[in-house]
Coordinates of C-alpha atoms and ligand atoms in Angstrom, one line a residue:
Chain A
M219 CA -0.1 0.1 -0.1
D220 CA 2.7 2.2 1.2
M221 CA 5.0 1.5 -1.9
A222 CA 2.0 2.1 -4.2
L223 CA 1.3 5.6 -2.8
D224 CA 5.0 6.2 -3.2
L225 CA 5.1 5.4 -6.9
V226 CA 2.0 7.4 -7.6
A227 CA 3.6 10.2 -5.7
G228 CA 6.8 9.6 -7.8
I229 CA 5.0 9.7 -10.9
G230 CA 3.2 12.6 -9.8
R231 CA 6.4 14.5 -9.1
A232 CA 8.2 13.4 -12.2
T233 CA 5.2 14.5 -14.0
L234 CA 5.1 18.0 -12.3
S235 CA 8.4 18.5 -12.9
L236 CA 8.2 18.0 -16.8
L237 CA 5.2 20.1 -17.0
R238 CA 7.4 22.8 -15.3
A239 CA 10.5 22.1 -17.6
T240 CA 8.2 22.4 -20.7
G241 CA 6.4 25.6 -19.7
A242 CA 9.5 27.2 -18.7
I243 CA 11.0 26.1 -22.4
A244 CA 8.1 27.4 -23.9
L245 CA 8.6 30.5 -22.5
F246 CA 12.0 31.0 -23.5
A247 CA 11.3 30.0 -26.7
L248 CA 8.6 32.8 -27.1
S249 CA 10.7 35.4 -25.7
G250 CA 13.6 34.2 -28.0
L251 CA 11.5 34.6 -30.9
S252 CA 9.7 37.7 -30.3
H253 CA 13.5 39.3 -30.0
I254 CA 14.0 37.9 -33.7
V255 CA 11.8 40.2 -34.8
R256 CA 12.3 43.5 -32.8
P257 CA 15.5 45.7 -33.3
P258 CA 18.0 45.9 -32.6
F259 CA 19.3 43.3 -34.3
Y260 CA 22.8 41.5 -33.9
G261 CA 23.6 40.7 -37.4
R262 CA 27.3 39.9 -36.5
V263 CA 26.3 37.7 -33.7
F264 CA 23.8 36.1 -36.3
W265 CA 26.6 35.7 -38.9
G266 CA 29.0 33.7 -36.6
S267 CA 26.2 31.5 -35.5
F268 CA 25.4 31.1 -39.3
L269 CA 28.6 30.0 -40.1
E270 CA 29.2 27.7 -37.3
T271 CA 25.7 26.3 -37.9
G272 CA 25.8 25.9 -41.4
F273 CA 29.1 26.3 -43.0
F274 CA 31.3 24.5 -40.7
S275 CA 28.9 21.5 -40.3
L276 CA 29.1 21.2 -44.0
P277 CA 32.0 18.2 -44.0
V278 CA 30.1 16.3 -41.1
V279 CA 26.5 16.5 -42.9
A280 CA 28.0 15.6 -46.2
L281 CA 29.8 12.5 -45.1
T282 CA 27.0 11.4 -43.3
A283 CA 24.4 12.0 -46.2
L284 CA 26.8 10.4 -48.6
F285 CA 27.3 7.0 -46.8
S286 CA 23.6 6.6 -45.6
G287 CA 22.5 7.2 -49.3
G288 CA 24.9 4.5 -50.4
V289 CA 23.5 2.2 -47.4
I290 CA 19.9 2.6 -48.5
A291 CA 20.9 1.8 -52.1
L292 CA 23.1 -1.5 -50.9
Q293 CA 20.2 -2.4 -48.6
S294 CA 17.6 -2.2 -50.6
Y295 CA 19.3 -4.0 -53.7
T296 CA 19.4 -7.0 -51.3
G297 CA 15.7 -6.6 -50.5
F298 CA 14.7 -6.4 -54.3
A299 CA 17.1 -8.0 -56.5
Q300 CA 14.9 -10.4 -57.7
Y301 CA 12.5 -8.0 -59.1
H302 CA 12.8 -5.2 -61.2
A303 CA 15.4 -3.4 -58.9
Q304 CA 16.6 -0.7 -61.1
S305 CA 14.1 1.5 -60.8
A306 CA 12.7 1.0 -57.3
I307 CA 16.3 1.3 -55.9
A308 CA 16.4 4.8 -57.1
G309 CA 12.9 5.8 -56.1
I310 CA 13.9 4.4 -52.3
V311 CA 16.9 6.2 -52.2
V312 CA 15.1 9.4 -53.3
L313 CA 11.9 8.8 -51.1
A314 CA 14.1 8.0 -47.8
V315 CA 16.8 10.7 -48.3
T316 CA 14.7 13.6 -49.2
R317 CA 11.8 12.7 -46.7
E318 CA 13.9 11.1 -43.6
L319 CA 17.5 10.5 -43.8
G320 CA 18.4 14.5 -45.1
P321 CA 16.5 16.1 -42.5
V322 CA 17.0 13.7 -39.5
L323 CA 20.8 12.7 -39.9
A324 CA 21.8 16.3 -40.6
G325 CA 19.5 17.5 -37.6
L326 CA 21.3 14.7 -35.3
M327 CA 24.9 15.7 -36.4
V328 CA 24.4 19.6 -35.8
A329 CA 22.7 18.7 -32.5
G330 CA 26.0 16.9 -31.5
R331 CA 28.2 19.8 -32.7
V332 CA 26.5 23.1 -32.8
G333 CA 23.9 22.4 -29.9
A334 CA 26.7 21.2 -27.4
A335 CA 28.9 24.2 -28.5
M336 CA 26.1 26.5 -28.1
A337 CA 25.3 25.4 -24.4
A338 CA 29.0 25.3 -23.4
Q339 CA 29.2 28.7 -24.9
I340 CA 26.6 30.3 -23.2
G341 CA 26.8 28.5 -20.0
T342 CA 30.1 29.6 -19.4
M343 CA 29.0 32.8 -20.0
R344 CA 26.3 32.3 -17.4
V345 CA 28.7 30.9 -14.8
T346 CA 31.4 33.8 -15.2
D347 CA 28.7 36.6 -15.1
Q348 CA 29.2 37.6 -18.6
I349 CA 25.4 37.5 -19.1
D350 CA 24.9 39.6 -15.8
A351 CA 27.5 42.0 -17.4
L352 CA 25.3 42.2 -20.7
D353 CA 22.4 43.5 -18.7
T354 CA 24.7 46.3 -17.1
L355 CA 25.7 47.3 -20.7
S356 CA 22.1 48.3 -22.0
T357 CA 22.1 44.7 -24.0
N358 CA 19.4 42.3 -23.5
P359 CA 20.7 38.9 -23.4
M360 CA 17.9 37.3 -24.8
K361 CA 18.4 39.5 -27.7
Y362 CA 21.9 39.6 -28.1
L363 CA 22.6 35.8 -27.4
V364 CA 19.8 34.0 -28.0
A365 CA 17.6 35.4 -30.7
P366 CA 20.4 35.5 -33.4
R367 CA 21.4 31.5 -32.6
L368 CA 17.8 30.5 -33.2
L369 CA 17.5 32.4 -36.2
A370 CA 21.0 31.0 -37.5
G371 CA 19.3 27.3 -36.6
L372 CA 15.9 28.4 -38.7
V373 CA 17.8 29.4 -41.5
A374 CA 21.0 27.2 -41.8
L375 CA 19.3 23.9 -41.2
P376 CA 17.1 23.9 -44.5
L377 CA 20.1 25.0 -46.4
L378 CA 22.2 22.1 -45.0
V379 CA 19.6 19.7 -45.6
L380 CA 19.3 20.9 -49.2
I381 CA 23.0 19.7 -49.6
A382 CA 22.4 16.6 -48.0
D383 CA 19.8 15.6 -50.1
V384 CA 21.7 16.0 -53.3
L385 CA 24.9 14.1 -51.6
G386 CA 22.5 11.5 -50.3
V387 CA 21.1 10.7 -53.8
A388 CA 24.4 11.0 -55.3
G389 CA 25.9 8.0 -52.8
G390 CA 23.1 5.8 -53.8
F391 CA 23.6 6.8 -57.5
L392 CA 27.5 6.0 -56.9
V393 CA 26.7 2.7 -55.1
A394 CA 24.2 1.7 -57.9
V395 CA 26.2 2.5 -60.7
V396 CA 29.8 1.7 -59.4
K397 CA 29.3 -1.2 -57.5
L398 CA 25.9 -2.6 -58.9
D399 CA 26.5 -1.9 -62.4
F400 CA 23.2 -0.1 -63.2
S401 CA 23.3 2.1 -66.1
A402 CA 23.6 5.7 -64.9
T403 CA 21.2 7.2 -67.5
A404 CA 18.3 5.0 -66.5
Y405 CA 19.2 5.4 -62.3
I406 CA 19.0 9.2 -63.2
T407 CA 15.8 9.0 -65.0
A408 CA 14.4 6.6 -62.5
T409 CA 15.4 9.5 -59.5
L410 CA 14.2 12.2 -61.2
N411 CA 10.8 10.4 -62.0
A412 CA 10.3 9.5 -58.1
L413 CA 11.4 13.0 -56.9
K414 CA 8.5 14.8 -55.5
A415 CA 8.3 18.3 -54.8
E416 CA 6.1 17.5 -51.8
D417 CA 8.8 15.5 -50.1
V418 CA 11.7 18.0 -50.4
T419 CA 9.4 20.6 -49.2
V420 CA 8.4 18.7 -46.0
G421 CA 12.0 17.8 -45.8
L422 CA 13.0 21.2 -45.7
V423 CA 10.4 22.1 -43.2
K424 CA 11.3 19.5 -40.7
A425 CA 15.0 21.0 -41.1
A426 CA 14.1 24.5 -40.0
L427 CA 12.0 23.0 -37.1
F428 CA 14.9 20.9 -36.4
G429 CA 17.3 23.6 -36.4
F430 CA 15.4 25.8 -34.1
L431 CA 14.9 22.9 -31.6
I432 CA 18.6 22.1 -31.4
T433 CA 19.5 25.9 -31.1
L434 CA 16.5 26.2 -28.5
M435 CA 18.2 23.2 -26.4
G436 CA 21.7 24.6 -26.5
C437 CA 20.4 28.1 -25.7
Y438 CA 18.1 27.3 -23.2
H439 CA 20.3 24.7 -21.3
G440 CA 23.2 27.2 -21.4
Y441 CA 21.4 30.1 -20.3
N442 CA 20.0 28.1 -17.2
S443 CA 23.3 26.6 -16.2
K444 CA 25.0 26.9 -12.8
G445 CA 27.2 25.6 -10.7
G446 CA 30.6 26.3 -12.5
A447 CA 32.3 24.1 -15.0
E448 CA 30.4 20.7 -14.1
G449 CA 27.3 22.6 -14.5
V450 CA 28.0 23.7 -17.9
G451 CA 29.2 20.0 -18.4
S452 CA 25.8 18.9 -17.6
A453 CA 24.2 21.5 -19.5
T454 CA 25.9 20.7 -22.7
T455 CA 24.9 16.9 -22.2
S456 CA 21.6 17.8 -21.4
A457 CA 21.2 19.9 -24.6
V458 CA 22.3 17.0 -27.0
V459 CA 20.0 14.7 -25.5
A460 CA 17.1 16.5 -25.4
A461 CA 17.4 18.2 -28.9
S462 CA 18.0 14.7 -30.2
I463 CA 14.9 13.2 -28.6
L464 CA 12.6 16.1 -29.4
L465 CA 13.9 16.0 -33.0
L466 CA 13.0 12.6 -33.4
A467 CA 9.7 13.0 -31.8
F468 CA 8.6 16.2 -33.6
D469 CA 10.1 14.0 -36.8
Y470 CA 7.3 11.5 -36.2
L471 CA 4.6 14.4 -35.7
I472 CA 5.4 15.9 -38.9
T473 CA 5.4 12.5 -41.0
D474 CA 2.4 11.7 -39.2
L475 CA 1.0 14.9 -40.1
F476 CA 1.9 15.1 -43.9
F477 CA 2.4 11.3 -45.0
S478 CA 0.3 9.1 -43.3
H479 CA -2.9 9.7 -45.1
Chain B
M281 CA 24.4 65.6 6.0
T282 CA 22.2 67.5 3.6
D283 CA 18.4 67.8 2.8
A284 CA 18.6 66.4 -0.4
P285 CA 17.6 62.7 -0.9
P286 CA 19.9 60.5 -1.1
K287 CA 21.0 58.8 -4.3
I288 CA 20.7 55.5 -3.4
R289 CA 18.4 54.8 -0.8
I290 CA 18.3 51.1 0.7
R291 CA 15.9 50.0 3.3
D292 CA 15.3 46.7 5.2
L293 CA 16.6 44.6 2.4
H294 CA 16.1 40.9 2.7
K295 CA 17.5 37.9 1.0
S296 CA 17.5 34.3 1.5
F297 CA 18.9 31.6 -0.3
G298 CA 16.5 28.5 0.9
S299 CA 17.0 28.5 4.7
K300 CA 20.0 30.6 4.5
K301 CA 19.8 34.2 5.2
V302 CA 22.0 36.4 3.4
L303 CA 20.8 39.8 3.8
D304 CA 18.8 40.4 6.7
G305 CA 17.4 44.0 7.1
V306 CA 20.3 46.2 4.9
T307 CA 19.8 49.9 5.6
L308 CA 22.1 52.4 3.7
D309 CA 22.0 55.9 2.2
V310 CA 24.5 56.9 -0.5
A311 CA 24.5 60.6 -1.1
Q312 CA 25.0 62.0 -4.6
G313 CA 28.4 62.4 -5.8
T314 CA 30.0 60.5 -2.7
S315 CA 31.4 57.1 -2.5
C316 CA 30.9 54.3 0.1
V317 CA 32.7 51.5 0.8
I318 CA 31.5 48.1 2.2
I319 CA 33.4 45.7 3.9
G320 CA 32.5 42.5 5.5
G321 CA 33.7 38.8 5.7
S322 CA 33.9 36.2 2.7
G323 CA 30.5 35.0 2.1
S324 CA 28.7 37.8 4.3
G325 CA 26.5 38.9 1.1
K326 CA 28.4 42.4 -0.6
S327 CA 28.1 40.5 -3.8
V328 CA 24.7 39.7 -3.4
L329 CA 24.0 43.4 -2.0
L330 CA 25.3 44.9 -5.0
R331 CA 23.4 42.2 -7.5
C332 CA 20.0 43.3 -5.8
L333 CA 20.9 46.8 -6.5
L334 CA 21.8 46.3 -10.1
G335 CA 18.5 44.3 -10.5
L336 CA 20.1 41.4 -11.3
M337 CA 18.7 39.2 -8.2
T338 CA 15.1 40.4 -6.9
P339 CA 15.3 40.8 -3.0
D340 CA 12.7 39.3 -0.8
S341 CA 11.8 42.2 0.9
G342 CA 12.9 45.8 1.1
V343 CA 12.9 48.9 -0.8
I344 CA 15.7 50.1 -3.0
E345 CA 15.0 53.8 -4.3
I346 CA 17.6 55.8 -6.6
D347 CA 16.7 59.2 -7.1
G348 CA 13.8 58.7 -4.8
E349 CA 12.3 56.2 -7.3
N350 CA 11.7 52.9 -6.0
I351 CA 13.3 50.5 -8.7
L352 CA 11.7 47.1 -7.0
S353 CA 8.2 48.5 -8.2
A354 CA 9.4 50.0 -11.5
P355 CA 8.4 48.4 -14.7
A356 CA 11.0 46.0 -16.4
S357 CA 11.8 48.8 -19.1
R358 CA 12.3 51.5 -16.7
R359 CA 14.8 49.1 -14.8
E360 CA 16.6 48.5 -17.9
R361 CA 17.1 52.1 -18.5
L362 CA 18.1 52.6 -15.1
R363 CA 20.8 49.8 -15.3
G364 CA 22.2 51.6 -18.4
E365 CA 23.1 54.5 -15.7
I366 CA 25.5 52.1 -13.9
G367 CA 28.7 50.9 -14.5
M368 CA 29.9 47.5 -12.8
L369 CA 33.1 46.0 -12.3
F370 CA 32.3 42.2 -11.7
Q371 CA 34.3 40.6 -8.6
N372 CA 35.8 38.4 -11.6
A373 CA 35.9 40.9 -14.3
A374 CA 33.3 39.0 -16.3
L375 CA 35.0 40.1 -19.7
F376 CA 33.4 38.5 -23.0
D377 CA 35.6 36.2 -23.8
S378 CA 34.6 36.0 -27.5
L379 CA 35.6 39.6 -28.1
P380 CA 38.9 41.4 -28.1
V381 CA 39.7 44.2 -25.4
W382 CA 38.9 47.0 -27.4
E383 CA 35.5 46.1 -28.2
N384 CA 34.9 44.7 -24.4
V385 CA 35.6 48.1 -23.1
T386 CA 33.4 50.1 -25.8
F387 CA 31.0 47.3 -25.5
G388 CA 28.1 49.7 -23.7
L389 CA 29.0 52.7 -25.9
L390 CA 28.2 50.8 -29.4
A391 CA 25.4 49.2 -27.8
R392 CA 23.7 52.8 -26.8
K393 CA 25.2 54.1 -30.5
H394 CA 27.3 56.6 -28.7
L395 CA 30.3 55.4 -30.5
S396 CA 30.6 54.4 -33.9
R397 CA 32.4 51.3 -34.8
R398 CA 35.0 52.8 -36.8
N399 CA 36.2 55.0 -33.8
A400 CA 35.5 52.5 -31.3
R401 CA 39.1 51.2 -31.3
T402 CA 41.1 54.4 -30.6
H403 CA 38.4 55.3 -27.9
A404 CA 39.2 52.1 -26.5
G405 CA 42.9 52.7 -26.2
E406 CA 42.3 56.2 -24.7
I407 CA 40.5 54.4 -21.7
L408 CA 42.7 51.8 -21.6
T409 CA 45.7 54.3 -20.8
Q410 CA 43.4 55.6 -18.1
V411 CA 43.5 52.5 -16.3
G412 CA 47.3 52.1 -16.8
L413 CA 47.1 49.5 -19.8
D414 CA 48.8 50.0 -23.1
P415 CA 46.2 50.9 -26.2
S416 CA 47.8 47.8 -27.7
V417 CA 46.2 45.5 -25.3
G418 CA 43.1 46.6 -27.0
D419 CA 43.8 43.7 -29.8
L420 CA 44.4 41.0 -27.3
Y421 CA 41.7 38.5 -26.0
P422 CA 40.7 38.5 -22.5
A423 CA 42.0 34.6 -22.2
E424 CA 45.5 36.4 -23.0
L425 CA 45.6 38.7 -19.9
S426 CA 46.6 38.3 -16.5
G427 CA 44.3 38.2 -13.8
G428 CA 44.9 42.3 -12.8
M429 CA 45.1 43.3 -16.5
Q430 CA 41.6 41.7 -16.8
K431 CA 40.6 43.6 -13.9
R432 CA 41.8 46.5 -15.2
V433 CA 39.8 46.2 -18.6
G434 CA 36.8 45.6 -16.3
L435 CA 37.2 48.7 -14.6
A436 CA 37.9 50.5 -18.1
R437 CA 34.4 48.7 -19.4
A438 CA 32.7 50.0 -16.4
I439 CA 33.6 53.8 -16.7
A440 CA 33.8 53.9 -20.2
A441 CA 30.4 55.4 -20.7
R442 CA 30.7 57.9 -17.8
P443 CA 27.9 56.4 -16.1
D444 CA 26.0 58.2 -13.1
M445 CA 26.5 55.4 -10.6
L446 CA 29.6 53.0 -10.4
F447 CA 29.5 49.7 -8.5
F448 CA 33.0 48.4 -8.0
D449 CA 33.1 44.5 -6.4
E450 CA 36.7 44.2 -5.3
P451 CA 38.8 46.8 -7.8
T452 CA 42.0 46.1 -6.3
T453 CA 42.1 42.6 -5.6
G454 CA 45.0 40.9 -7.6
L455 CA 46.4 44.1 -8.6
D456 CA 50.0 44.6 -7.1
P457 CA 50.1 47.7 -4.5
I458 CA 51.1 50.5 -6.7
M459 CA 48.5 49.8 -9.5
G460 CA 46.1 49.1 -6.5
A461 CA 47.0 53.0 -5.6
V462 CA 46.5 54.2 -9.3
I463 CA 43.0 52.1 -9.6
D464 CA 41.9 53.6 -6.2
G465 CA 42.9 57.2 -7.7
L466 CA 41.0 56.5 -10.7
I467 CA 38.0 55.8 -8.8
V468 CA 38.3 59.0 -6.8
N469 CA 38.7 61.1 -9.9
C470 CA 35.5 59.4 -11.3
V471 CA 33.5 60.2 -8.1
K472 CA 35.2 63.7 -8.1
T473 CA 35.1 64.9 -11.8
L474 CA 32.2 62.9 -13.2
G475 CA 30.2 63.5 -9.9
S476 CA 29.3 59.8 -10.1
T477 CA 28.1 58.0 -7.0
A478 CA 30.2 55.2 -6.0
I479 CA 29.6 51.8 -4.0
A480 CA 32.9 49.8 -3.7
I481 CA 33.5 46.5 -1.8
T482 CA 36.8 45.7 -0.8
H483 CA 38.8 43.8 1.5
D484 CA 41.7 46.1 1.5
M485 CA 41.9 49.0 4.3
A486 CA 44.2 51.3 2.8
S487 CA 42.2 51.2 -0.2
A488 CA 38.9 51.4 1.5
Q489 CA 40.1 54.9 3.4
R490 CA 41.5 56.2 -0.1
I491 CA 38.1 55.3 -2.2
G492 CA 35.7 55.9 0.3
D493 CA 34.1 58.9 1.9
Q494 CA 31.5 56.7 4.1
A495 CA 32.3 53.1 4.8
A496 CA 29.8 50.4 6.3
M497 CA 30.4 46.9 7.4
L498 CA 28.3 43.8 6.7
Y499 CA 28.0 41.3 9.1
Q500 CA 25.5 38.3 9.5
G501 CA 23.1 40.2 6.7
R502 CA 23.1 43.6 8.7
L503 CA 25.1 46.9 8.2
I504 CA 26.3 46.6 11.9
W505 CA 28.6 49.8 11.6
Q506 CA 28.4 52.8 9.2
G507 CA 30.9 55.6 9.5
A508 CA 33.4 58.1 7.6
A509 CA 36.1 56.0 5.9
S510 CA 38.5 57.8 7.8
T511 CA 37.5 56.4 11.2
L512 CA 37.4 53.0 9.9
M513 CA 40.6 51.9 11.7
E514 CA 39.4 53.5 14.8
S515 CA 35.8 53.0 14.9
G516 CA 35.6 51.9 18.4
N517 CA 33.1 49.1 17.3
P518 CA 34.5 45.5 18.6
Y519 CA 33.2 44.0 15.2
V520 CA 35.0 46.2 12.8
D521 CA 38.1 46.9 14.9
Q522 CA 38.8 43.3 14.6
F523 CA 38.0 43.0 11.0
T524 CA 40.1 46.0 9.9
H525 CA 43.1 44.8 12.2
G526 CA 42.7 41.2 11.2
R527 CA 42.9 40.1 15.0
R528 CA 42.0 36.4 15.4
E529 CA 40.8 37.1 18.7
G530 CA 37.6 38.9 19.1
P531 CA 33.8 38.7 18.9
I532 CA 33.4 37.4 15.2
T533 CA 35.9 34.6 16.0
M534 CA 34.5 33.7 19.1
E535 CA 31.0 33.6 17.0
L536 CA 32.5 31.2 14.6
R537 CA 33.9 28.9 17.1
R538 CA 30.5 28.4 18.7
Ligands
ATP712 N1 22.8 32.3 -6.5 C1 23.1 32.1 -5.3 N2 22.4 30.9 -5.0 C2 22.4 30.4 -3.7 N3 23.3 30.9 -2.7 C3 24.1 32.0 -3.0 C4 23.9 32.6 -4.4 N4 24.9 34.1 -4.7 C5 25.4 33.8 -3.6 N5 25.1 32.9 -2.4 C6 25.6 32.9 -1.2 O1 25.4 33.9 -0.6 C7 26.2 34.3 0.6 C8 26.9 35.5 0.1 O2 27.6 35.6 -1.0 P1 28.6 37.0 -1.8 O3 28.9 36.4 -3.0 O4 27.4 38.0 -2.0 O5 29.6 37.1 -0.7 P2 30.7 38.1 -0.8 O6 30.5 39.1 0.6 O7 30.8 38.6 -1.9 O8 31.9 37.2 -0.3 P3 33.5 37.6 -1.0 O9 34.0 38.5 -0.3 O10 34.1 36.3 -0.9 O11 33.1 37.9 -2.5 C9 27.2 33.1 0.3 O12 27.4 32.3 1.5 C10 26.5 32.5 -0.9 O13 26.9 31.1 -0.8
MG713 MG1 31.9 38.7 -3.4

């Protein structure tokens, strides 16, 4: 009896703290968004975060996309070999890359690189009073630190995913032509036939949302970190874990919304 | 003692962290254009008091008035504007480590558009010279500076906008004695020539007497003594005497032992 009560109380406490955290993150996100659209704008900070999020993530994202496109081609070949493999494989690669692999893998890579770096940087600024110092120098830290980073994530991820889409399809093409001895022109024709604008668009919408979620988690956990170097370390971990889980959850929701009917 | 309302007026300020009372009824007046030094043991809440004045922490109860206006009940935008009239030197300098020194120094001026970026580098050099640093330091990053140099850059950043109020959290800690005296002189100069009102926290009694018009000692959450800074060494208060003379025997040690 007592144990049952303890259990219920424990679940209740966990639920409450989850709700509290969700509320706090939602308020943080709203405040960050509202600062994106109100001047002053910090173009310099935006540009720095944009380069960090987009440009410097390019190598990692490119390699990831290239290999996963190739893997999809290989895997589906073993499954479809008996039947008319040629056209099916090209179609599967395009579909998988534009709808799922492009945005999700790019998102996870950027979460590990950029989300962690943002949490560490903003967290260090918090525990060394730099955020308080901003306040005393007529600069709103939400506007100066958070808003440009959110915007950078929102803009950079779709661009990255566009590149990931191209490279993922290229990875499938390379495997199909070089290893499986398919005809290059036939593969390209099949690819173009399977390519749908809607798939690409929804993939880019996902990417924008993921970019926002990743930078939001990095900023939120960094901004609220406390307790010296250890606090910054755990903020970094939380940012990456939370961003990855949220990303996959929202991926499911969006897929359900657009593709399930 | 004039009839004009004090620049900064603090009444019965309380602040606790959990069950730990840090400020337990602080009351203090600082007149316009004067400076007040606050002394007190490590962990007695001096930095917390400054944070409350800056609006970076909200006290549990009490009144903080600036020019007769209660800032605790003022709207956020007003408090933000008031904060712009305060220059603050943080205990650990709190320099922005992603920006070069010159941009740190001129950050507030650039934020308020009192300065264009083109002129900022030269202007930063002038302010750096005032705090005893070579203008070329402006091109370094905070991580490339010694602790004492960081402190001086922090000071340069605090005074750059010639603010109405200046708060210093241990301005001379970590400086050699000569540089400490130079910085003290600079602070006095700011108060005299700019007419700024200053509050400084210090552990250095010589510096306290050089900087301060008034002095106060924070102990167990209250200001247990206030008087002219010049009388700091012979206050007649047993707590203050023990503290300023650094004696091991006295009322403070006794209470710690109990
Ligand atoms: N954010 C906080 N959360 C919890 N406790 C805090 C916080 N800030 C300060 N304290 C506590 O308040 C007390 C006073 O801290 P404060 O930094 O004001 O000391 P101080 O007088 O400035 O000491 P020092 O001379 O060493 O700088 C300390 O016991 C500290 O643990
Ligand atoms: Mg302190």
